mmCIF file of C-alpha atoms and ligand atoms in Angstrom:
data_model
loop_
_atom_site.group_PDB
_atom_site.id
_atom_site.type_symbol
_atom_site.label_atom_id
_atom_site.label_comp_id
_atom_site.label_asym_id
_atom_site.label_seq_id
_atom_site.Cartn_x
_atom_site.Cartn_y
_atom_site.Cartn_z
ATOM 1 C CA MET A 255 -20.703 -29.436 0.395
ATOM 2 C CA LYS A 256 -19.567 -26.703 -2.014
ATOM 3 C CA LYS A 257 -16.510 -24.601 -1.342
ATOM 4 C CA ILE A 258 -15.768 -20.990 -2.266
ATOM 5 C CA VAL A 259 -12.292 -19.516 -1.818
ATOM 6 C CA VAL A 260 -11.885 -15.745 -1.596
ATOM 7 C CA LEU A 261 -8.543 -14.071 -2.264
ATOM 8 C CA ASN A 262 -8.811 -10.414 -1.260
ATOM 9 C CA GLY A 263 -5.896 -8.393 -2.608
ATOM 10 C CA SER A 264 -6.862 -5.128 -0.926
ATOM 11 C CA PRO A 265 -4.591 -3.843 1.837
ATOM 12 C CA HIS A 266 -7.736 -2.809 3.709
ATOM 13 C CA GLU A 267 -9.261 -5.772 5.515
ATOM 14 C CA HIS A 268 -12.578 -3.936 5.925
ATOM 15 C CA GLY A 269 -12.345 -1.644 2.906
ATOM 16 C CA CYS A 270 -14.429 -1.233 -0.248
ATOM 17 C CA THR A 271 -13.286 -4.508 -1.775
ATOM 18 C CA ALA A 272 -14.132 -6.466 1.382
ATOM 19 C CA THR A 273 -17.546 -4.775 1.462
ATOM 20 C CA LEU A 274 -18.222 -5.863 -2.119
ATOM 21 C CA VAL A 275 -17.057 -9.407 -1.349
ATOM 22 C CA ASN A 276 -19.351 -9.543 1.699
ATOM 23 C CA GLU A 277 -22.303 -8.918 -0.597
ATOM 24 C CA VAL A 278 -21.157 -11.698 -2.946
ATOM 25 C CA ILE A 279 -20.949 -14.031 0.061
ATOM 26 C CA LYS A 280 -24.539 -13.140 1.007
ATOM 27 C CA GLY A 281 -25.535 -14.465 -2.416
ATOM 28 C CA VAL A 282 -23.502 -17.614 -1.878
ATOM 29 C CA GLY A 283 -25.641 -18.290 1.196
ATOM 30 C CA SER A 284 -24.747 -20.241 4.295
ATOM 31 C CA GLN A 285 -26.561 -23.490 3.443
ATOM 32 C CA GLY A 286 -24.270 -26.225 2.261
ATOM 33 C CA THR A 287 -21.352 -23.993 1.283
ATOM 34 C CA VAL A 288 -18.079 -23.404 3.013
ATOM 35 C CA VAL A 289 -16.313 -20.067 2.380
ATOM 36 C CA LYS A 290 -12.586 -19.732 2.978
ATOM 37 C CA SER A 291 -11.370 -16.136 2.873
ATOM 38 C CA TYR A 292 -7.795 -14.951 2.653
ATOM 39 C CA HIS A 293 -6.702 -11.361 3.220
ATOM 40 C CA LEU A 294 -3.519 -11.572 1.182
ATOM 41 C CA SER A 295 -1.985 -8.371 2.513
ATOM 42 C CA GLY A 296 -1.846 -9.833 6.014
ATOM 43 C CA MET A 297 -0.134 -13.022 4.866
ATOM 44 C CA THR A 298 3.413 -13.968 4.040
ATOM 45 C CA ILE A 299 3.299 -14.768 0.335
ATOM 46 C CA LYS A 300 6.487 -14.237 -1.597
ATOM 47 C CA ALA A 301 6.614 -13.445 -5.290
ATOM 48 C CA CYS A 302 7.216 -16.263 -7.770
ATOM 49 C CA GLN A 303 10.957 -16.788 -8.177
ATOM 50 C CA GLY A 304 10.594 -18.302 -11.648
ATOM 51 C CA CYS A 305 12.605 -21.361 -10.587
ATOM 52 C CA ARG A 306 10.296 -23.671 -12.543
ATOM 53 C CA ALA A 307 10.561 -26.361 -9.851
ATOM 54 C CA CYS A 308 6.763 -26.612 -9.987
ATOM 55 C CA SER A 309 6.861 -27.848 -13.572
ATOM 56 C CA GLU A 310 8.691 -30.953 -12.328
ATOM 57 C CA LYS A 311 7.196 -31.374 -8.859
ATOM 58 C CA GLY A 312 3.686 -30.078 -9.472
ATOM 59 C CA ARG A 313 4.047 -28.005 -6.302
ATOM 60 C CA CYS A 314 5.693 -24.745 -5.387
ATOM 61 C CA VAL A 315 8.880 -25.107 -3.337
ATOM 62 C CA GLN A 316 8.317 -21.840 -1.457
ATOM 63 C CA GLN A 317 6.915 -22.779 1.949
ATOM 64 C CA ASP A 318 4.637 -19.843 2.709
ATOM 65 C CA GLY A 319 0.968 -18.931 2.880
ATOM 66 C CA MET A 320 0.375 -19.787 -0.755
ATOM 67 C CA GLN A 321 0.697 -23.513 -0.086
ATOM 68 C CA GLU A 322 -2.616 -23.613 1.773
ATOM 69 C CA ILE A 323 -4.294 -21.387 -0.814
ATOM 70 C CA LEU A 324 -3.196 -23.671 -3.673
ATOM 71 C CA ASP A 325 -4.672 -26.682 -1.864
ATOM 72 C CA GLU A 326 -7.912 -24.830 -1.145
ATOM 73 C CA ILE A 327 -8.260 -23.697 -4.767
ATOM 74 C CA ALA A 328 -7.654 -27.259 -5.959
ATOM 75 C CA SER A 329 -10.667 -28.447 -3.954
ATOM 76 C CA ALA A 330 -12.892 -25.376 -4.468
ATOM 77 C CA ASP A 331 -15.925 -25.002 -6.707
ATOM 78 C CA GLY A 332 -15.598 -21.235 -7.020
ATOM 79 C CA ILE A 333 -12.838 -18.699 -6.474
ATOM 80 C CA VAL A 334 -13.289 -14.960 -5.923
ATOM 81 C CA PHE A 335 -10.290 -12.904 -6.953
ATOM 82 C CA ALA A 336 -11.009 -9.561 -5.302
ATOM 83 C CA THR A 337 -9.003 -6.403 -5.750
ATOM 84 C CA PRO A 338 -9.084 -2.633 -5.781
ATOM 85 C CA VAL A 339 -7.863 -1.130 -9.044
ATOM 86 C CA TYR A 340 -4.344 0.130 -8.507
ATOM 87 C CA MET A 341 -2.819 2.015 -11.432
ATOM 88 C CA TRP A 342 -5.362 0.550 -13.897
ATOM 89 C CA GLN A 343 -4.585 -2.992 -12.757
ATOM 90 C CA MET A 344 -5.091 -5.508 -9.950
ATOM 91 C CA SER A 345 -3.219 -4.803 -6.708
ATOM 92 C CA ALA A 346 0.332 -6.118 -6.300
ATOM 93 C CA GLN A 347 -0.854 -8.407 -3.492
ATOM 94 C CA LEU A 348 -3.273 -10.194 -5.816
ATOM 95 C CA LYS A 349 -0.816 -10.242 -8.738
ATOM 96 C CA ILE A 350 1.734 -12.064 -6.584
ATOM 97 C CA ALA A 351 -0.889 -14.694 -5.741
ATOM 98 C CA VAL A 352 -1.916 -15.041 -9.398
ATOM 99 C CA ASP A 353 1.706 -15.588 -10.456
ATOM 100 C CA ARG A 354 1.945 -18.286 -7.793
ATOM 101 C CA LEU A 355 -0.842 -20.254 -9.556
ATOM 102 C CA LEU A 356 1.812 -21.509 -11.973
ATOM 103 C CA PRO A 357 1.953 -25.022 -10.370
ATOM 104 C CA PHE A 358 -1.508 -25.668 -11.855
ATOM 105 C CA LEU A 359 -0.009 -25.372 -15.332
ATOM 106 C CA ARG A 360 1.370 -28.728 -16.366
ATOM 107 C CA PRO A 361 3.798 -29.581 -19.186
ATOM 108 C CA GLY A 362 2.291 -29.037 -22.642
ATOM 109 C CA TYR A 363 0.106 -26.215 -21.306
ATOM 110 C CA THR A 364 -2.362 -28.636 -19.777
ATOM 111 C CA SER A 365 -3.833 -27.985 -16.323
ATOM 112 C CA SER A 366 -3.951 -29.996 -13.124
ATOM 113 C CA LEU A 367 -7.140 -28.220 -12.065
ATOM 114 C CA GLU A 368 -10.375 -30.174 -12.148
ATOM 115 C CA SER A 369 -12.650 -28.776 -14.825
ATOM 116 C CA GLY A 370 -15.589 -26.483 -14.141
ATOM 117 C CA LYS A 371 -14.225 -24.164 -11.469
ATOM 118 C CA LYS A 372 -15.967 -20.803 -11.529
ATOM 119 C CA VAL A 373 -14.086 -17.549 -11.077
ATOM 120 C CA LEU A 374 -15.462 -14.194 -10.030
ATOM 121 C CA LEU A 375 -13.249 -11.153 -10.480
ATOM 122 C CA ALA A 376 -14.615 -8.703 -7.895
ATOM 123 C CA VAL A 377 -13.209 -5.233 -8.453
ATOM 124 C CA THR A 378 -13.577 -1.843 -6.822
ATOM 125 C CA GLN A 379 -12.258 1.403 -8.254
ATOM 126 C CA GLY A 380 -12.242 5.088 -7.506
ATOM 127 C CA ARG A 381 -13.364 6.131 -10.982
ATOM 128 C CA THR A 382 -17.105 5.953 -11.559
ATOM 129 C CA GLU A 383 -16.970 4.655 -15.173
ATOM 130 C CA THR A 384 -16.968 0.896 -14.648
ATOM 131 C CA SER A 385 -16.108 0.226 -18.308
ATOM 132 C CA LEU A 386 -12.657 1.827 -17.940
ATOM 133 C CA PHE A 387 -10.664 -1.213 -16.822
ATOM 134 C CA ARG A 388 -13.038 -4.019 -17.854
ATOM 135 C CA HIS A 389 -10.854 -4.984 -20.835
ATOM 136 C CA TYR A 390 -7.907 -5.435 -18.462
ATOM 137 C CA PHE A 391 -9.942 -7.745 -16.185
ATOM 138 C CA GLU A 392 -11.152 -9.704 -19.242
ATOM 139 C CA HIS A 393 -7.475 -10.211 -20.038
ATOM 140 C CA VAL A 394 -6.927 -11.472 -16.477
ATOM 141 C CA GLY A 395 -9.977 -13.729 -16.730
ATOM 142 C CA ASN A 396 -8.767 -15.227 -20.002
ATOM 143 C CA ASN A 397 -5.405 -15.954 -18.413
ATOM 144 C CA LEU A 398 -7.230 -17.837 -15.648
ATOM 145 C CA LEU A 399 -9.105 -19.878 -18.281
ATOM 146 C CA PHE A 400 -5.714 -20.686 -19.817
ATOM 147 C CA LEU A 401 -4.585 -21.944 -16.383
ATOM 148 C CA GLY A 402 -7.539 -24.340 -16.329
ATOM 149 C CA PHE A 403 -10.328 -22.485 -14.540
ATOM 150 C CA GLY A 404 -13.694 -23.195 -16.139
ATOM 151 C CA SER A 405 -15.419 -19.843 -16.541
ATOM 152 C CA TYR A 406 -15.293 -16.327 -15.187
ATOM 153 C CA LYS A 407 -17.482 -13.305 -14.553
ATOM 154 C CA ILE A 408 -16.493 -9.760 -13.721
ATOM 155 C CA LEU A 409 -18.133 -7.541 -11.089
ATOM 156 C CA ILE A 410 -16.998 -3.928 -10.889
ATOM 157 C CA ALA A 411 -17.976 -1.309 -8.309
ATOM 158 C CA GLY A 412 -17.093 2.250 -9.310
ATOM 159 C CA GLY A 413 -16.740 5.468 -7.349
ATOM 160 C CA THR A 414 -15.529 3.768 -4.192
ATOM 161 C CA ARG A 415 -13.098 5.564 -1.897
ATOM 162 C CA GLN A 416 -14.543 4.210 1.336
ATOM 163 C CA PRO A 417 -16.969 1.366 2.103
ATOM 164 C CA GLU A 418 -19.884 3.794 2.614
ATOM 165 C CA ASP A 419 -19.679 4.632 -1.096
ATOM 166 C CA LEU A 420 -21.208 1.225 -1.829
ATOM 167 C CA VAL A 421 -24.238 1.606 0.414
ATOM 168 C CA ASN A 422 -26.490 3.371 -2.102
ATOM 169 C CA GLN A 423 -25.382 1.313 -5.096
ATOM 170 C CA THR A 424 -28.389 -0.978 -4.770
ATOM 171 C CA GLU A 425 -28.279 -2.379 -8.309
ATOM 172 C CA LEU A 426 -24.596 -3.192 -7.990
ATOM 173 C CA LEU A 427 -25.142 -4.863 -4.607
ATOM 174 C CA GLU A 428 -27.942 -6.951 -6.119
ATOM 175 C CA GLU A 429 -25.599 -7.906 -8.973
ATOM 176 C CA ALA A 430 -23.011 -8.934 -6.347
ATOM 177 C CA ARG A 431 -25.505 -11.260 -4.619
ATOM 178 C CA GLN A 432 -26.452 -12.759 -7.995
ATOM 179 C CA MET A 433 -22.779 -13.391 -8.734
ATOM 180 C CA GLY A 434 -22.566 -15.197 -5.402
ATOM 181 C CA GLN A 435 -25.515 -17.392 -6.377
ATOM 182 C CA TRP A 436 -23.908 -18.137 -9.727
ATOM 183 C CA LEU A 437 -20.749 -19.333 -7.991
ATOM 184 C CA VAL A 438 -22.619 -22.134 -6.230
ATOM 185 C CA GLU A 439 -25.161 -23.039 -8.937
HETATM 186 C C1 FMN B 146 -2.123 3.316 -5.121
HETATM 187 C C2 FMN B 146 -3.543 3.452 -5.589
HETATM 188 C C3 FMN B 146 -3.804 3.403 -6.934
HETATM 189 C C4 FMN B 146 -5.121 3.516 -7.404
HETATM 190 N N1 FMN B 146 -5.341 3.455 -8.751
HETATM 191 C C5 FMN B 146 -6.604 3.596 -9.219
HETATM 192 C C6 FMN B 146 -6.857 3.563 -10.610
HETATM 193 O O1 FMN B 146 -5.960 3.398 -11.438
HETATM 194 N N2 FMN B 146 -8.139 3.728 -11.026
HETATM 195 C C7 FMN B 146 -9.184 3.908 -10.143
HETATM 196 O O2 FMN B 146 -10.332 4.042 -10.573
HETATM 197 N N3 FMN B 146 -8.968 3.918 -8.797
HETATM 198 C C8 FMN B 146 -7.718 3.757 -8.319
HETATM 199 N N4 FMN B 146 -7.490 3.767 -6.958
HETATM 200 C C9 FMN B 146 -8.661 3.843 -6.027
HETATM 201 C C10 FMN B 146 -9.062 2.465 -5.459
HETATM 202 O O3 FMN B 146 -9.101 1.482 -6.471
HETATM 203 C C11 FMN B 146 -10.462 2.498 -4.822
HETATM 204 O O4 FMN B 146 -10.592 3.541 -3.901
HETATM 205 C C12 FMN B 146 -10.806 1.156 -4.187
HETATM 206 O O5 FMN B 146 -12.198 1.019 -4.081
HETATM 207 C C13 FMN B 146 -10.192 0.974 -2.794
HETATM 208 O O6 FMN B 146 -10.545 -0.305 -2.299
HETATM 209 P P1 FMN B 146 -10.137 -0.776 -0.808
HETATM 210 O O7 FMN B 146 -10.939 0.037 0.166
HETATM 211 O O8 FMN B 146 -10.491 -2.223 -0.741
HETATM 212 O O9 FMN B 146 -8.676 -0.540 -0.675
HETATM 213 C C14 FMN B 146 -6.184 3.666 -6.475
HETATM 214 C C15 FMN B 146 -5.903 3.723 -5.095
HETATM 215 C C16 FMN B 146 -4.597 3.623 -4.649
HETATM 216 C C17 FMN B 146 -4.330 3.683 -3.175
#
């Protein structure tokens, strides 16, 4: 049984980002795959305190919602990091979760993650030019490779202010379903 973990960093549980993720999940399919979704904005996840306890213990000492997410990522085959673009970047909710991935980084810049995990960066943005922030998300993706994730792809929906703005973007929605398939291949 494959497992996909979704971290949605949008404050809107049923917003544009969630709509894009839903299409990715259609591509994942329901046969033989379990999908665990987290709406980060509705969870208690504190920012990394930089205490470095995780470098000794291998776990974060902050007992909050991130504990479960770290365990789920450790046993997942694919992870969707989903976010609206906020000020040319990922949302603060997702950035806090990304910082909290530090326990996967082991001494000597090795990783405790099993190899081969696939990452999809699923992004929505108000601006229509989807090339605008791609370099930033490549930077994010490369950081995730450094943390020990196996590979990443980027999916960007442009011109989205409300979920309905995605409805007529048929090519993009098809790309989203293909990304979902890729996650479980
Ligand atoms: C605080 C804030 C900052 C934003 N910054 C950008 C931006 O820098 N570039 C952009 O294209 N869209 C920006 N947007 C628009 C959102 O990225 C876009 O509408 C997104 O699809 C909303 O997704 P959601 O419905 O999941 O919240 C911003 C929106 C907000 C509220």
